Amino acid sequence: MAGGREIKTKIKSVQNTRKVTRALEMVSASKIRKAQDLMKASRPYARLMRQVIGHIAKANTEYQHPFMVARPEIKRVGYIVVSTDRGLCGGLNSNLFRRMIPEIRELSDRGVEIDVVAIGSKANAFFKRFKVNLVGSATHLGEKPQLNALIGVIKVMLDAYTEGRIDQLKLVYNDFVNTMTQKPTVDTLLPLPPSNGLSTTHEWDYIYEPGPEVVLDHVLTRYIESLVYQATLENLASEHAARMVAMKAASDNASKAIETLSLIYNKARQAAITQEISEIVGGAAAV
Amino acid sequence: MSTIRCDIVSAEEEIFHGSAQMIVATGEMGELGIAPRHAPLITRLKPGQVRVILENGEEQFFYVSGGILEVQPQVVTVLADTAIRAKDLDEAAANKAKEAAERALANRTDALEIAQAQAELAQALAQLQALERLRKALKH
């Protein structure tokens, strides 16, 4: 019975792999819901923040914040890249990086330099091998990312923008469309895209306490933070969805492999038995 | 009696939503009482209480560790900070992020065990794929 043992061992090992992939699949399935709840919970803040920004843009502000002014020449671009902390989530991260790379390449061909801030260990690992400046990183955010963990990396970029070290700031993440679809997305954070100036006829302004500079600075910083936070949550939901799908495919493949291996094993056993019998019969006939 | 709509939210959750007679908060320049039809105003909040007096005269208290208060003729919006924030703390967080990046560049054996386990699992998956291909080839 040639190879019977080996095939048996192989079946066992595939079965074990299937156990692992099944478990990962189920864990992700339950985590998607939680991640989606988090996404929903943080939406009102982003929505109201956008409203406030809209009002500010409409109001007749005598002061132009640097975040709102586009710069004529772009010498350096900052990227905030949101990735996952763990792997085994299909092509989620590689698709995201692939979406970015042509853009980065095009910019560096034009002599524009790139600064990157990495959120998640995968982006961290990827960009330290890549020819860009990694200026900040935040990893191991866990299942319930806190804004606290992101403040640092965001501040690195906002400071760079205020001091004129970068002229544009972009946010790269996976947009959670649904369980089957996650869309790699690049958004421009700074300068803030101009709002459609329909209602510039408004002849009113806020009372600012203490003053427009301070308040606007504060509001815009919080706005950017909320956008990055939202992106992190989107990416988390995407991660679980992608992992669930990838692990489901892996489990299915494992089942098929087990089936095939069992068939091969049974055939081998049958062949061995047949051979034995024919040997016995042959032997008996010879006597 | 006239009322004003009031929304209190933080980046992580919605805290309060409803109509109120008056909202009292601690602005950076001092205590603020916002009644309906207040002039448009935007201010930073100091850590402290936000008191909402509901339509039926009941009061609700919320603690905010800072944030932004925006007043529009019809609506008051409080964008609360969840984190306790100060300039020094933010600075420290920024430095930590930079350090993390530097450490990542210097230290490439970070979380080696997890990586190894993952590599093994990835290998097993690759084997599965190979088997799958083999199976297809056998069929033909």
Short mmCIF file of N, CA and C in Angstrom, two decimals, chain B:
data_model
loop_
_atom_site.label_atom_id
_atom_site.label_comp_id
_atom_site.label_asym_id
_atom_site.label_seq_id
_atom_site.Cartn_x
_atom_site.Cartn_y
_atom_site.Cartn_z
N MET B 1 -43.72 77.93 24.44
CA MET B 1 -42.34 78.35 24.77
C MET B 1 -41.41 77.93 23.63
N SER B 2 -40.53 78.81 23.26
CA SER B 2 -39.63 78.47 22.16
C SER B 2 -38.49 77.57 22.66
N THR B 3 -38.08 76.69 21.78
CA THR B 3 -36.97 75.80 22.14
C THR B 3 -35.93 75.83 21.02
N ILE B 4 -34.81 75.25 21.32
CA ILE B 4 -33.74 75.18 20.33
C ILE B 4 -33.24 73.74 20.26
N ARG B 5 -32.89 73.31 19.06
CA ARG B 5 -32.41 71.95 18.90
C ARG B 5 -30.97 71.85 19.42
N CYS B 6 -30.67 70.76 20.04
CA CYS B 6 -29.33 70.63 20.61
C CYS B 6 -28.75 69.25 20.26
N ASP B 7 -27.55 69.24 19.73
CA ASP B 7 -26.85 68.00 19.43
C ASP B 7 -25.54 67.99 20.20
N ILE B 8 -25.32 66.94 20.95
CA ILE B 8 -24.01 66.77 21.59
C ILE B 8 -23.42 65.46 21.08
N VAL B 9 -22.28 65.55 20.43
CA VAL B 9 -21.65 64.34 19.91
C VAL B 9 -20.16 64.35 20.24
N SER B 10 -19.59 63.15 20.31
CA SER B 10 -18.14 63.03 20.37
C SER B 10 -17.72 62.20 19.17
N ALA B 11 -16.43 62.14 18.91
CA ALA B 11 -15.95 61.41 17.73
C ALA B 11 -16.34 59.94 17.82
N GLU B 12 -16.52 59.44 19.04
CA GLU B 12 -16.77 58.01 19.19
C GLU B 12 -18.24 57.65 19.34
N GLU B 13 -19.09 58.61 19.75
CA GLU B 13 -20.52 58.29 19.84
C GLU B 13 -21.38 59.55 19.90
N GLU B 14 -22.69 59.33 19.69
CA GLU B 14 -23.66 60.40 19.84
C GLU B 14 -24.07 60.44 21.31
N ILE B 15 -24.05 61.62 21.91
CA ILE B 15 -24.29 61.70 23.35
C ILE B 15 -25.70 62.20 23.67
N PHE B 16 -26.12 63.25 22.99
CA PHE B 16 -27.46 63.79 23.26
C PHE B 16 -28.02 64.39 21.99
N HIS B 17 -29.35 64.26 21.85
CA HIS B 17 -30.00 64.80 20.67
C HIS B 17 -31.43 65.13 21.06
N GLY B 18 -31.83 66.39 20.95
CA GLY B 18 -33.19 66.74 21.33
C GLY B 18 -33.36 68.23 21.39
N SER B 19 -34.54 68.67 21.83
CA SER B 19 -34.75 70.12 21.92
C SER B 19 -34.66 70.57 23.37
N ALA B 20 -34.25 71.80 23.54
CA ALA B 20 -33.98 72.31 24.88
C ALA B 20 -34.43 73.76 25.00
N GLN B 21 -34.66 74.16 26.26
CA GLN B 21 -34.97 75.57 26.52
C GLN B 21 -33.70 76.39 26.54
N MET B 22 -32.69 75.77 27.10
CA MET B 22 -31.45 76.50 27.28
C MET B 22 -30.29 75.53 27.46
N ILE B 23 -29.13 75.96 26.98
CA ILE B 23 -27.93 75.14 27.13
C ILE B 23 -26.88 75.99 27.85
N VAL B 24 -26.33 75.43 28.90
CA VAL B 24 -25.31 76.15 29.64
C VAL B 24 -23.99 75.39 29.53
N ALA B 25 -22.94 76.08 29.10
CA ALA B 25 -21.64 75.42 28.94
C ALA B 25 -20.53 76.37 29.35
N THR B 26 -19.36 75.79 29.60
CA THR B 26 -18.22 76.61 29.98
C THR B 26 -17.36 76.89 28.76
N GLY B 27 -17.49 78.07 28.24
CA GLY B 27 -16.68 78.46 27.09
C GLY B 27 -15.32 78.92 27.56
N GLU B 28 -14.44 79.14 26.60
CA GLU B 28 -13.09 79.54 26.98
C GLU B 28 -13.08 80.91 27.64
N MET B 29 -14.03 81.76 27.25
CA MET B 29 -14.07 83.12 27.79
C MET B 29 -15.01 83.22 28.98
N GLY B 30 -15.60 82.09 29.37
CA GLY B 30 -16.48 82.14 30.52
C GLY B 30 -17.75 81.36 30.29
N GLU B 31 -18.59 81.35 31.31
CA GLU B 31 -19.84 80.60 31.26
C GLU B 31 -20.76 81.16 30.17
N LEU B 32 -21.42 80.24 29.45
CA LEU B 32 -22.31 80.66 28.38
C LEU B 32 -23.69 80.07 28.62
N GLY B 33 -24.71 80.88 28.49
CA GLY B 33 -26.07 80.36 28.52
C GLY B 33 -26.70 80.64 27.17
N ILE B 34 -27.05 79.58 26.45
CA ILE B 34 -27.57 79.77 25.10
C ILE B 34 -29.08 79.56 25.12
N ALA B 35 -29.82 80.58 24.82
CA ALA B 35 -31.27 80.48 24.70
C ALA B 35 -31.62 80.49 23.22
N PRO B 36 -32.85 80.10 22.85
CA PRO B 36 -33.23 80.12 21.43
C PRO B 36 -32.99 81.50 20.80
N ARG B 37 -32.64 81.50 19.53
CA ARG B 37 -32.37 82.70 18.74
C ARG B 37 -31.16 83.49 19.25
N HIS B 38 -30.22 82.78 19.74
CA HIS B 38 -28.94 83.39 20.10
C HIS B 38 -28.22 83.74 18.81
N ALA B 39 -27.36 84.75 18.85
CA ALA B 39 -26.59 85.11 17.65
C ALA B 39 -25.62 83.98 17.30
N PRO B 40 -25.27 83.80 16.01
CA PRO B 40 -24.31 82.76 15.64
C PRO B 40 -23.01 82.95 16.41
N LEU B 41 -22.55 81.87 16.98
CA LEU B 41 -21.35 81.96 17.81
C LEU B 41 -20.59 80.65 17.70
N ILE B 42 -19.29 80.75 17.75
CA ILE B 42 -18.49 79.53 17.78
C ILE B 42 -17.37 79.73 18.78
N THR B 43 -17.22 78.76 19.67
CA THR B 43 -16.21 78.92 20.71
C THR B 43 -15.64 77.57 21.11
N ARG B 44 -14.46 77.64 21.72
CA ARG B 44 -13.90 76.42 22.29
C ARG B 44 -14.48 76.23 23.67
N LEU B 45 -14.58 74.98 24.09
CA LEU B 45 -15.09 74.70 25.43
C LEU B 45 -13.94 74.32 26.35
N LYS B 46 -14.12 74.70 27.60
CA LYS B 46 -13.17 74.26 28.62
C LYS B 46 -13.68 72.95 29.18
N PRO B 47 -12.79 72.14 29.75
CA PRO B 47 -13.28 70.93 30.40
C PRO B 47 -14.31 71.31 31.46
N GLY B 48 -15.43 70.63 31.48
CA GLY B 48 -16.44 70.96 32.47
C GLY B 48 -17.78 70.41 32.05
N GLN B 49 -18.82 70.97 32.69
CA GLN B 49 -20.15 70.46 32.47
C GLN B 49 -20.84 71.16 31.31
N VAL B 50 -21.67 70.40 30.62
CA VAL B 50 -22.64 71.02 29.72
C VAL B 50 -24.00 70.70 30.31
N ARG B 51 -24.78 71.75 30.59
CA ARG B 51 -26.08 71.54 31.23
C ARG B 51 -27.15 71.83 30.20
N VAL B 52 -28.04 70.90 29.98
CA VAL B 52 -29.12 71.09 29.02
C VAL B 52 -30.43 71.14 29.79
N ILE B 53 -31.18 72.25 29.66
CA ILE B 53 -32.49 72.34 30.30
C ILE B 53 -33.53 71.95 29.25
N LEU B 54 -34.18 70.83 29.50
CA LEU B 54 -35.11 70.27 28.52
C LEU B 54 -36.42 71.06 28.50
N GLU B 55 -37.26 70.70 27.55
CA GLU B 55 -38.55 71.40 27.39
C GLU B 55 -39.38 71.37 28.65
N ASN B 56 -39.37 70.22 29.34
CA ASN B 56 -40.21 70.11 30.54
C ASN B 56 -39.51 70.62 31.80
N GLY B 57 -38.46 71.35 31.62
CA GLY B 57 -37.79 71.94 32.76
C GLY B 57 -36.77 71.04 33.43
N GLU B 58 -36.71 69.78 32.98
CA GLU B 58 -35.73 68.85 33.54
C GLU B 58 -34.32 69.24 33.09
N GLU B 59 -33.35 68.89 33.89
CA GLU B 59 -31.98 69.22 33.50
C GLU B 59 -31.17 67.96 33.26
N GLN B 60 -30.29 68.02 32.28
CA GLN B 60 -29.37 66.90 32.06
C GLN B 60 -27.95 67.43 32.04
N PHE B 61 -27.05 66.67 32.63
CA PHE B 61 -25.66 67.09 32.72
C PHE B 61 -24.77 66.17 31.90
N PHE B 62 -23.82 66.77 31.22
CA PHE B 62 -22.83 65.97 30.50
C PHE B 62 -21.47 66.55 30.83
N TYR B 63 -20.49 65.65 30.99
CA TYR B 63 -19.14 66.15 31.21
C TYR B 63 -18.39 66.12 29.88
N VAL B 64 -17.77 67.21 29.54
CA VAL B 64 -16.91 67.19 28.35
C VAL B 64 -15.51 67.62 28.76
N SER B 65 -14.54 67.01 28.13
CA SER B 65 -13.15 67.38 28.45
C SER B 65 -12.62 68.35 27.41
N GLY B 66 -13.50 69.21 26.95
CA GLY B 66 -13.12 70.17 25.91
C GLY B 66 -13.94 69.94 24.68
N GLY B 67 -13.76 70.80 23.69
CA GLY B 67 -14.52 70.63 22.47
C GLY B 67 -14.89 71.96 21.85
N ILE B 68 -15.90 71.91 21.00
CA ILE B 68 -16.32 73.11 20.28
C ILE B 68 -17.82 73.28 20.46
N LEU B 69 -18.26 74.52 20.67
CA LEU B 69 -19.68 74.82 20.73
C LEU B 69 -20.01 75.75 19.58
N GLU B 70 -20.99 75.33 18.78
CA GLU B 70 -21.40 76.17 17.67
C GLU B 70 -22.87 76.53 17.86
N VAL B 71 -23.20 77.81 17.70
CA VAL B 71 -24.58 78.24 17.82
C VAL B 71 -25.04 78.78 16.48
N GLN B 72 -26.12 78.19 16.00
CA GLN B 72 -26.81 78.69 14.81
C GLN B 72 -28.21 79.08 15.28
N PRO B 73 -28.94 79.90 14.53
CA PRO B 73 -30.25 80.34 15.02
C PRO B 73 -31.15 79.19 15.47
N GLN B 74 -31.09 78.06 14.76
CA GLN B 74 -32.03 76.97 15.07
C GLN B 74 -31.40 75.84 15.86
N VAL B 75 -30.09 75.81 15.92
CA VAL B 75 -29.46 74.61 16.47
C VAL B 75 -28.16 74.94 17.21
N VAL B 76 -27.97 74.22 18.30
CA VAL B 76 -26.71 74.32 19.04
C VAL B 76 -25.98 72.99 18.88
N THR B 77 -24.72 73.03 18.48
CA THR B 77 -23.96 71.81 18.31
C THR B 77 -22.78 71.80 19.26
N VAL B 78 -22.66 70.74 20.03
CA VAL B 78 -21.47 70.59 20.87
C VAL B 78 -20.67 69.42 20.32
N LEU B 79 -19.46 69.71 19.86
CA LEU B 79 -18.57 68.66 19.38
C LEU B 79 -17.57 68.40 20.50
N ALA B 80 -17.85 67.37 21.27
CA ALA B 80 -17.07 67.13 22.47
C ALA B 80 -15.80 66.34 22.16
N ASP B 81 -14.75 66.63 22.88
CA ASP B 81 -13.54 65.81 22.79
C ASP B 81 -13.73 64.65 23.76
N THR B 82 -13.34 63.47 23.32
CA THR B 82 -13.44 62.36 24.27
C THR B 82 -12.17 62.29 25.10
N ALA B 83 -11.08 62.62 24.45
CA ALA B 83 -9.81 62.49 25.12
C ALA B 83 -9.53 63.74 25.95
N ILE B 84 -8.75 63.56 26.98
CA ILE B 84 -8.29 64.71 27.73
C ILE B 84 -7.11 65.29 26.97
N ARG B 85 -7.24 66.54 26.56
CA ARG B 85 -6.27 67.08 25.64
C ARG B 85 -5.59 68.30 26.24
N ALA B 86 -4.35 68.39 25.96
CA ALA B 86 -3.61 69.59 26.31
C ALA B 86 -2.49 69.68 25.30
N LYS B 87 -1.94 70.84 25.15
CA LYS B 87 -0.93 71.03 24.13
C LYS B 87 0.26 70.09 24.36
N ASP B 88 0.67 70.00 25.63
CA ASP B 88 1.84 69.16 25.96
C ASP B 88 1.56 67.70 25.63
N LEU B 89 0.32 67.28 25.97
CA LEU B 89 -0.03 65.87 25.74
C LEU B 89 0.00 65.57 24.26
N ASP B 90 -0.54 66.49 23.45
CA ASP B 90 -0.55 66.29 22.00
C ASP B 90 0.88 66.21 21.48
N GLU B 91 1.71 67.10 22.03
CA GLU B 91 3.11 67.12 21.63
C GLU B 91 3.77 65.77 21.93
N ALA B 92 3.47 65.27 23.13
CA ALA B 92 4.04 63.98 23.54
C ALA B 92 3.58 62.87 22.61
N ALA B 93 2.30 62.92 22.25
CA ALA B 93 1.77 61.89 21.36
C ALA B 93 2.45 61.95 20.00
N ALA B 94 2.69 63.17 19.52
CA ALA B 94 3.36 63.33 18.22
C ALA B 94 4.77 62.76 18.28
N ASN B 95 5.47 63.04 19.37
CA ASN B 95 6.82 62.52 19.52
C ASN B 95 6.82 60.99 19.56
N LYS B 96 5.81 60.46 20.25
CA LYS B 96 5.73 59.02 20.36
C LYS B 96 5.55 58.38 18.99
N ALA B 97 4.72 59.02 18.17
CA ALA B 97 4.48 58.49 16.82
C ALA B 97 5.77 58.50 16.00
N LYS B 98 6.53 59.57 16.15
CA LYS B 98 7.80 59.67 15.42
C LYS B 98 8.75 58.58 15.89
N GLU B 99 8.81 58.42 17.21
CA GLU B 99 9.69 57.40 17.77
C GLU B 99 9.32 56.01 17.27
N ALA B 100 8.00 55.78 17.23
CA ALA B 100 7.53 54.47 16.77
C ALA B 100 8.02 54.19 15.36
N ALA B 101 8.01 55.23 14.52
CA ALA B 101 8.48 55.06 13.15
C ALA B 101 9.97 54.77 13.13
N GLU B 102 10.71 55.50 13.95
CA GLU B 102 12.16 55.29 13.99
C GLU B 102 12.51 53.89 14.49
N ARG B 103 11.74 53.49 15.51
CA ARG B 103 11.99 52.17 16.07
C ARG B 103 11.71 51.10 15.01
N ALA B 104 10.63 51.32 14.29
CA ALA B 104 10.26 50.35 13.26
C ALA B 104 11.37 50.24 12.22
N LEU B 105 12.00 51.37 11.91
CA LEU B 105 13.07 51.35 10.92
C LEU B 105 14.31 50.66 11.45
N ALA B 106 14.58 50.88 12.74
CA ALA B 106 15.78 50.34 13.33
C ALA B 106 15.62 48.84 13.62
N ASN B 107 14.46 48.50 14.13
CA ASN B 107 14.27 47.17 14.66
C ASN B 107 13.38 46.36 13.73
N ARG B 108 13.99 45.48 13.00
CA ARG B 108 13.21 44.76 11.99
C ARG B 108 12.78 43.38 12.46
N THR B 109 13.05 43.03 13.71
CA THR B 109 12.63 41.72 14.18
C THR B 109 11.42 41.84 15.10
N ASP B 110 10.71 42.94 14.94
CA ASP B 110 9.55 43.22 15.78
C ASP B 110 8.49 42.13 15.62
N ALA B 111 7.98 41.66 16.75
CA ALA B 111 6.87 40.69 16.74
C ALA B 111 7.19 39.49 15.85
N LEU B 112 8.38 38.95 16.07
CA LEU B 112 8.87 37.89 15.19
C LEU B 112 7.99 36.64 15.27
N GLU B 113 7.56 36.31 16.50
CA GLU B 113 6.82 35.07 16.69
C GLU B 113 5.52 35.07 15.92
N ILE B 114 4.81 36.18 16.04
CA ILE B 114 3.52 36.28 15.34
C ILE B 114 3.76 36.14 13.85
N ALA B 115 4.78 36.84 13.39
CA ALA B 115 5.09 36.81 11.96
C ALA B 115 5.38 35.38 11.51
N GLN B 116 6.10 34.67 12.39
CA GLN B 116 6.47 33.30 12.05
C GLN B 116 5.22 32.41 11.95
N ALA B 117 4.37 32.56 12.94
CA ALA B 117 3.13 31.77 12.95
C ALA B 117 2.32 32.08 11.70
N GLN B 118 2.28 33.37 11.38
CA GLN B 118 1.52 33.77 10.20
C GLN B 118 2.13 33.18 8.94
N ALA B 119 3.44 33.20 8.89
CA ALA B 119 4.13 32.67 7.73
C ALA B 119 3.78 31.20 7.56
N GLU B 120 3.74 30.47 8.70
CA GLU B 120 3.42 29.06 8.64
C GLU B 120 2.01 28.84 8.11
N LEU B 121 1.10 29.65 8.62
CA LEU B 121 -0.28 29.52 8.18
C LEU B 121 -0.40 29.86 6.70
N ALA B 122 0.31 30.89 6.30
CA ALA B 122 0.28 31.29 4.89
C ALA B 122 0.82 30.16 4.02
N GLN B 123 1.83 29.50 4.55
CA GLN B 123 2.43 28.38 3.82
C GLN B 123 1.41 27.25 3.66
N ALA B 124 0.72 26.96 4.75
CA ALA B 124 -0.30 25.92 4.70
C ALA B 124 -1.35 26.26 3.67
N LEU B 125 -1.71 27.55 3.62
CA LEU B 125 -2.73 27.98 2.65
C LEU B 125 -2.21 27.80 1.23
N ALA B 126 -0.95 28.13 1.04
CA ALA B 126 -0.35 27.97 -0.28
C ALA B 126 -0.38 26.51 -0.69
N GLN B 127 -0.10 25.63 0.29
CA GLN B 127 -0.14 24.19 0.00
C GLN B 127 -1.53 23.78 -0.44
N LEU B 128 -2.51 24.33 0.26
CA LEU B 128 -3.89 24.02 -0.09
C LEU B 128 -4.19 24.40 -1.52
N GLN B 129 -3.71 25.58 -1.88
CA GLN B 129 -3.95 26.05 -3.24
C GLN B 129 -3.30 25.12 -4.25
N ALA B 130 -2.08 24.70 -3.90
CA ALA B 130 -1.37 23.79 -4.79
C ALA B 130 -2.14 22.49 -4.95
N LEU B 131 -2.66 21.98 -3.83
CA LEU B 131 -3.44 20.75 -3.87
C LEU B 131 -4.67 20.92 -4.75
N GLU B 132 -5.27 22.10 -4.60
CA GLU B 132 -6.46 22.42 -5.38
C GLU B 132 -6.15 22.34 -6.87
N ARG B 133 -5.00 22.93 -7.22
CA ARG B 133 -4.59 22.92 -8.62
C ARG B 133 -4.35 21.48 -9.10
N LEU B 134 -3.70 20.70 -8.21
CA LEU B 134 -3.40 19.31 -8.51
C LEU B 134 -4.69 18.55 -8.79
N ARG B 135 -5.68 18.83 -7.96
CA ARG B 135 -6.98 18.15 -8.08
C ARG B 135 -7.59 18.43 -9.45
N LYS B 136 -7.52 19.72 -9.82
CA LYS B 136 -8.08 20.11 -11.13
C LYS B 136 -7.34 19.38 -12.25
N ALA B 137 -6.01 19.32 -12.10
CA ALA B 137 -5.19 18.68 -13.12
C ALA B 137 -5.55 17.20 -13.23
N LEU B 138 -5.82 16.57 -12.07
CA LEU B 138 -6.16 15.15 -12.06
C LEU B 138 -7.45 14.88 -12.81
N LYS B 139 -8.39 15.80 -12.67
CA LYS B 139 -9.70 15.64 -13.29
C LYS B 139 -9.59 15.55 -14.81
N HIS B 140 -8.69 16.38 -15.37
CA HIS B 140 -8.61 16.46 -16.82
C HIS B 140 -7.94 15.23 -17.41
#
